[in-house]
CSV table of C-alpha atoms in Angstrom, one decimal:
chain,number,residue,atom,x,y,z
A,1465,UNK,CA,-165.5,18.8,-43.7
A,1466,UNK,CA,-167.0,17.3,-46.8
A,1467,UNK,CA,-164.0,18.1,-49.0
A,1468,UNK,CA,-164.4,15.1,-51.4
A,1469,UNK,CA,-168.1,15.7,-51.9
A,1470,UNK,CA,-167.4,19.5,-52.7
A,1471,UNK,CA,-164.5,18.5,-55.0
A,1472,UNK,CA,-166.9,16.4,-57.1
A,1473,UNK,CA,-168.9,19.5,-58.0
A,1474,UNK,CA,-166.6,22.4,-57.9
A,1475,UNK,CA,-163.2,23.6,-59.1
A,1476,UNK,CA,-161.3,26.0,-56.8
A,1477,UNK,CA,-158.4,28.3,-57.6
A,1478,UNK,CA,-156.0,28.8,-54.8
A,1479,UNK,CA,-153.3,31.5,-54.6
A,1480,UNK,CA,-150.4,30.0,-52.6
A,1481,UNK,CA,-148.5,32.3,-50.2
A,1482,UNK,CA,-144.8,32.5,-50.8
A,1483,UNK,CA,-143.8,32.1,-47.2
A,1484,UNK,CA,-145.7,28.9,-46.4
A,1485,UNK,CA,-147.5,26.0,-48.1
A,1486,UNK,CA,-148.4,24.2,-44.8
A,1487,UNK,CA,-152.1,25.1,-45.2
A,1488,UNK,CA,-154.5,25.7,-48.1
A,1489,UNK,CA,-157.6,27.5,-47.3
A,1490,UNK,CA,-160.6,27.1,-49.7
A,1491,UNK,CA,-163.2,29.9,-49.4
A,1492,UNK,CA,-166.7,29.4,-50.8
A,1493,UNK,CA,-169.3,31.9,-49.7
A,1494,UNK,CA,-169.1,32.2,-46.0
A,1495,UNK,CA,-167.4,28.9,-45.3
A,1496,UNK,CA,-163.9,28.0,-45.0
A,1497,UNK,CA,-162.4,24.5,-45.4
A,1498,UNK,CA,-158.7,23.7,-44.6
A,1499,UNK,CA,-156.6,20.9,-46.0
A,1500,UNK,CA,-153.7,20.0,-43.8
A,1501,UNK,CA,-151.4,17.4,-45.4
A,1502,UNK,CA,-150.2,14.7,-42.9
A,1503,UNK,CA,-147.1,12.8,-42.9
A,1504,UNK,CA,-149.1,9.5,-43.6
A,1505,UNK,CA,-150.7,11.0,-46.7
A,1506,UNK,CA,-154.2,10.3,-45.4
A,1507,UNK,CA,-157.1,12.1,-47.1
A,1508,UNK,CA,-158.5,13.6,-44.0
A,1509,UNK,CA,-159.3,12.9,-40.4
A,1510,UNK,CA,-160.9,9.6,-39.3
A,1511,UNK,CA,-164.4,11.3,-39.1
A,1512,UNK,CA,-164.3,12.4,-42.7
A,1513,UNK,CA,-167.0,11.1,-45.1
A,1514,UNK,CA,-165.7,8.5,-47.7
A,1515,UNK,CA,-165.3,9.7,-51.3
A,1516,UNK,CA,-168.4,9.4,-53.5
A,1517,UNK,CA,-166.6,10.0,-56.9
A,1518,UNK,CA,-163.1,9.6,-58.5
A,1519,UNK,CA,-162.3,13.3,-57.9
A,1520,UNK,CA,-159.3,13.8,-55.7
A,1521,UNK,CA,-155.8,12.5,-55.2
A,1522,UNK,CA,-155.1,8.8,-55.2
A,1523,UNK,CA,-152.0,7.0,-54.1
A,1524,UNK,CA,-150.8,3.5,-55.5
A,1525,UNK,CA,-151.3,0.8,-52.9
A,1526,UNK,CA,-148.0,-1.2,-53.2
A,1527,UNK,CA,-149.4,-4.1,-51.0
A,1528,UNK,CA,-152.3,-5.0,-53.4
A,1529,UNK,CA,-152.9,-6.3,-56.9
A,1530,UNK,CA,-150.0,-5.8,-59.3
A,1531,UNK,CA,-148.4,-2.5,-58.5
A,1532,UNK,CA,-145.4,-3.1,-60.9
A,1533,UNK,CA,-145.6,-2.0,-64.6
A,1534,UNK,CA,-143.1,-4.5,-65.6
A,1535,UNK,CA,-145.5,-6.6,-67.7
A,1536,UNK,CA,-147.0,-3.5,-69.4
A,1537,UNK,CA,-143.5,-2.1,-70.3
A,1538,UNK,CA,-142.3,-5.4,-71.6
A,1539,UNK,CA,-145.3,-5.5,-74.1
A,1540,UNK,CA,-144.4,-1.9,-75.1
A,1541,UNK,CA,-140.9,-3.1,-75.9
A,1542,UNK,CA,-139.0,-1.2,-73.2
A,1543,UNK,CA,-135.4,-2.3,-72.5
A,1544,UNK,CA,-134.9,-4.4,-69.4
A,1545,UNK,CA,-132.6,-2.0,-67.6
A,1546,UNK,CA,-135.2,0.8,-68.1
A,1547,UNK,CA,-137.8,-1.4,-66.6
A,1548,UNK,CA,-135.7,-2.2,-63.6
A,1549,UNK,CA,-135.0,1.6,-63.1
A,1550,UNK,CA,-138.9,2.2,-63.3
A,1551,UNK,CA,-139.6,-0.5,-60.8
A,1552,UNK,CA,-137.1,0.9,-58.4
A,1553,UNK,CA,-138.5,4.4,-58.8
A,1554,UNK,CA,-142.0,3.2,-58.0
A,1555,UNK,CA,-140.8,1.4,-54.9
A,1556,UNK,CA,-138.9,4.4,-53.6
A,1557,UNK,CA,-141.4,7.1,-54.5
A,1558,UNK,CA,-145.2,7.2,-54.3
A,1559,UNK,CA,-147.3,7.1,-57.5
A,1560,UNK,CA,-150.1,9.7,-57.3
A,1561,UNK,CA,-153.0,10.3,-59.6
A,1562,UNK,CA,-154.9,13.5,-59.3
A,1563,UNK,CA,-158.4,13.4,-61.0
A,1564,UNK,CA,-160.9,15.8,-61.9
A,1565,UNK,CA,-163.8,14.2,-63.8
A,1566,UNK,CA,-166.8,16.5,-64.9
A,1567,UNK,CA,-169.6,16.1,-67.3
A,1568,UNK,CA,-167.6,17.4,-70.1
A,1569,UNK,CA,-163.9,16.8,-69.3
A,1570,UNK,CA,-161.4,14.5,-67.8
A,1571,UNK,CA,-158.3,16.0,-66.2
A,1572,UNK,CA,-155.5,14.0,-64.7
A,1573,UNK,CA,-152.0,14.7,-63.2
A,1574,UNK,CA,-149.8,11.7,-62.5
A,1575,UNK,CA,-146.5,12.0,-60.5
A,1576,UNK,CA,-143.8,9.4,-59.5
A,1577,UNK,CA,-140.0,9.1,-59.6
A,1578,UNK,CA,-140.3,8.7,-63.5
A,1579,UNK,CA,-143.4,10.6,-64.4
A,1580,UNK,CA,-144.8,14.1,-64.1
A,1581,UNK,CA,-147.7,14.5,-66.6
A,1582,UNK,CA,-150.9,16.5,-66.6
A,1583,UNK,CA,-153.4,16.0,-69.4
A,1584,UNK,CA,-157.0,17.1,-70.2
A,1585,UNK,CA,-159.5,15.5,-72.5
A,1586,UNK,CA,-163.1,16.3,-73.8
A,1587,UNK,CA,-165.3,13.3,-73.0
A,1588,UNK,CA,-166.5,11.4,-76.0
A,1589,UNK,CA,-164.2,13.1,-78.5
A,1590,UNK,CA,-161.0,11.7,-80.0
A,1591,UNK,CA,-157.9,13.8,-79.2
A,1592,UNK,CA,-154.6,13.7,-81.0
A,1593,UNK,CA,-151.5,14.5,-78.9
A,1594,UNK,CA,-148.0,15.0,-80.3
A,1595,UNK,CA,-145.3,13.3,-78.2
A,1596,UNK,CA,-142.1,14.8,-76.9
A,1597,UNK,CA,-140.1,13.8,-79.9
A,1598,UNK,CA,-142.4,16.0,-82.1
A,1599,UNK,CA,-142.8,13.3,-84.8
A,1600,UNK,CA,-145.3,10.9,-83.3
A,1601,UNK,CA,-148.8,11.2,-82.1
A,1602,UNK,CA,-151.1,9.3,-79.8
A,1603,UNK,CA,-154.9,9.2,-80.3
A,1604,UNK,CA,-157.1,9.1,-77.1
A,1605,UNK,CA,-160.8,8.6,-76.5
A,1606,UNK,CA,-162.1,9.2,-72.9
A,1607,UNK,CA,-165.6,8.0,-72.0
A,1608,UNK,CA,-167.6,8.2,-68.7
A,1609,UNK,CA,-171.1,7.7,-67.7
A,1610,UNK,CA,-170.8,9.2,-64.3
A,1611,UNK,CA,-168.1,10.4,-61.9
A,1612,UNK,CA,-167.4,7.0,-60.4
A,1613,UNK,CA,-165.8,5.4,-63.4
A,1614,UNK,CA,-163.8,6.4,-66.5
A,1615,UNK,CA,-162.5,4.6,-69.5
A,1616,UNK,CA,-159.5,5.9,-71.4
A,1617,UNK,CA,-158.7,4.2,-74.8
A,1618,UNK,CA,-155.4,5.1,-76.4
A,1619,UNK,CA,-153.6,4.2,-79.7
A,1620,UNK,CA,-149.9,5.0,-79.2
A,1621,UNK,CA,-146.6,4.4,-80.7
A,1622,UNK,CA,-144.2,1.9,-79.0
A,1623,UNK,CA,-140.4,1.4,-79.3
A,1624,UNK,CA,-141.0,-0.7,-82.4
A,1625,UNK,CA,-144.5,-0.3,-83.6
A,1626,UNK,CA,-147.8,0.6,-82.1
A,1627,UNK,CA,-150.0,-0.5,-79.2
A,1628,UNK,CA,-153.6,0.0,-78.0
A,1629,UNK,CA,-154.2,0.7,-74.3
A,1630,UNK,CA,-157.4,0.6,-72.4
A,1631,UNK,CA,-157.3,2.2,-68.9
A,1632,UNK,CA,-160.4,1.8,-66.6
A,1633,UNK,CA,-160.6,3.4,-63.4
A,1634,UNK,CA,-163.5,2.6,-61.0
A,1635,UNK,CA,-164.5,3.8,-57.5
A,1636,UNK,CA,-164.8,0.8,-55.2
A,1637,UNK,CA,-166.7,0.7,-51.9
A,1638,UNK,CA,-165.3,-2.2,-49.8
A,1639,UNK,CA,-167.1,-4.2,-47.2
A,1640,UNK,CA,-164.9,-2.8,-44.4
A,1641,UNK,CA,-166.1,0.8,-45.3
A,1642,UNK,CA,-162.9,1.8,-47.2
A,1643,UNK,CA,-163.2,3.5,-50.5
A,1644,UNK,CA,-160.5,2.8,-53.1
A,1645,UNK,CA,-159.9,3.3,-56.9
A,1646,UNK,CA,-159.3,0.2,-58.9
A,1647,UNK,CA,-157.3,0.5,-62.2
A,1648,UNK,CA,-157.5,-2.2,-65.0
A,1649,UNK,CA,-154.9,-1.4,-67.6
A,1650,UNK,CA,-154.9,-3.6,-70.8
A,1651,UNK,CA,-152.2,-3.3,-73.4
A,1652,UNK,CA,-152.0,-4.9,-76.7
A,1653,UNK,CA,-149.0,-4.7,-78.9
A,1654,UNK,CA,-150.4,-4.3,-82.6
A,1655,UNK,CA,-147.1,-5.7,-84.1
A,1656,UNK,CA,-146.7,-9.0,-82.2
A,1657,UNK,CA,-150.1,-9.5,-80.6
A,1658,UNK,CA,-148.8,-9.7,-77.1
A,1659,UNK,CA,-151.1,-8.5,-74.4
A,1660,UNK,CA,-151.0,-7.7,-70.7
A,1661,UNK,CA,-153.6,-6.9,-68.1
A,1662,UNK,CA,-152.3,-5.0,-65.1
A,1663,UNK,CA,-154.6,-4.5,-62.1
A,1664,UNK,CA,-153.6,-1.9,-59.5
A,1665,UNK,CA,-155.3,-0.4,-56.3
A,1666,UNK,CA,-155.2,3.3,-55.1
A,1667,UNK,CA,-156.0,4.8,-51.8
A,1668,UNK,CA,-157.2,8.3,-51.0
A,1669,UNK,CA,-154.4,10.7,-50.4
A,1670,UNK,CA,-153.9,14.4,-49.5
A,1671,UNK,CA,-153.5,17.3,-51.9
A,1672,UNK,CA,-150.0,18.7,-52.0
A,1673,UNK,CA,-148.5,21.5,-54.2
A,1674,UNK,CA,-146.6,18.8,-56.1
A,1675,UNK,CA,-149.7,16.9,-57.4
A,1676,UNK,CA,-152.0,20.0,-57.7
A,1677,UNK,CA,-153.0,20.9,-61.1
A,1678,UNK,CA,-150.8,23.7,-62.7
A,1679,UNK,CA,-152.4,26.7,-64.4
A,1680,UNK,CA,-150.5,29.1,-66.5
A,1681,UNK,CA,-150.7,31.7,-63.7
A,1682,UNK,CA,-147.6,31.4,-61.5
A,1683,UNK,CA,-148.5,30.4,-57.9
A,1684,UNK,CA,-152.0,29.3,-58.7
A,1685,UNK,CA,-153.0,25.7,-58.0
A,1686,UNK,CA,-156.3,24.2,-59.3
A,1687,UNK,CA,-158.0,21.5,-57.3
């Protein structure tokens, strides 16, 4: 039942049956582990060991820190009506981050009412990514000394200029025995100098087909 620990070391490829997605069986050697998503989105049963790394699925805790991205989007120059729509979407639908951090790469998938994005970066190497409009690019550098923290630095275009964003995710062991992920998101608008620091908390959550990494092969999930 040490799914989190195995997940820190290995990547599995799962062929999903067409008739059901209620169970996902991971087979390694002669052992079988089963993930059974629950209605509460809990990572596993109460007896499961806490996570020891960032790898896995994390759900935004809407009761702690500053879950709203309003301040961040304001610095980006986003229209007020669009910000309100974004806030409503985050209230109505869970924000999930699926992370796979190895010694060489950082892979992340983010889903919410307004977001469905999967990215992968080589650690320590600057990456240029062309945005959806096909004309602009963002520059990203990801660094990590171990699998309990990751720092993502991005230079990206905004509505009317450019911004620098630093996103630091850290595994936190709390005094009550809970394990959480803390995110510190710092944005600076390079045109007007405005800055905003947003601190959010995430709790462990279950793997579902929607948040699983997508490969090119149809019907294959990578976790």
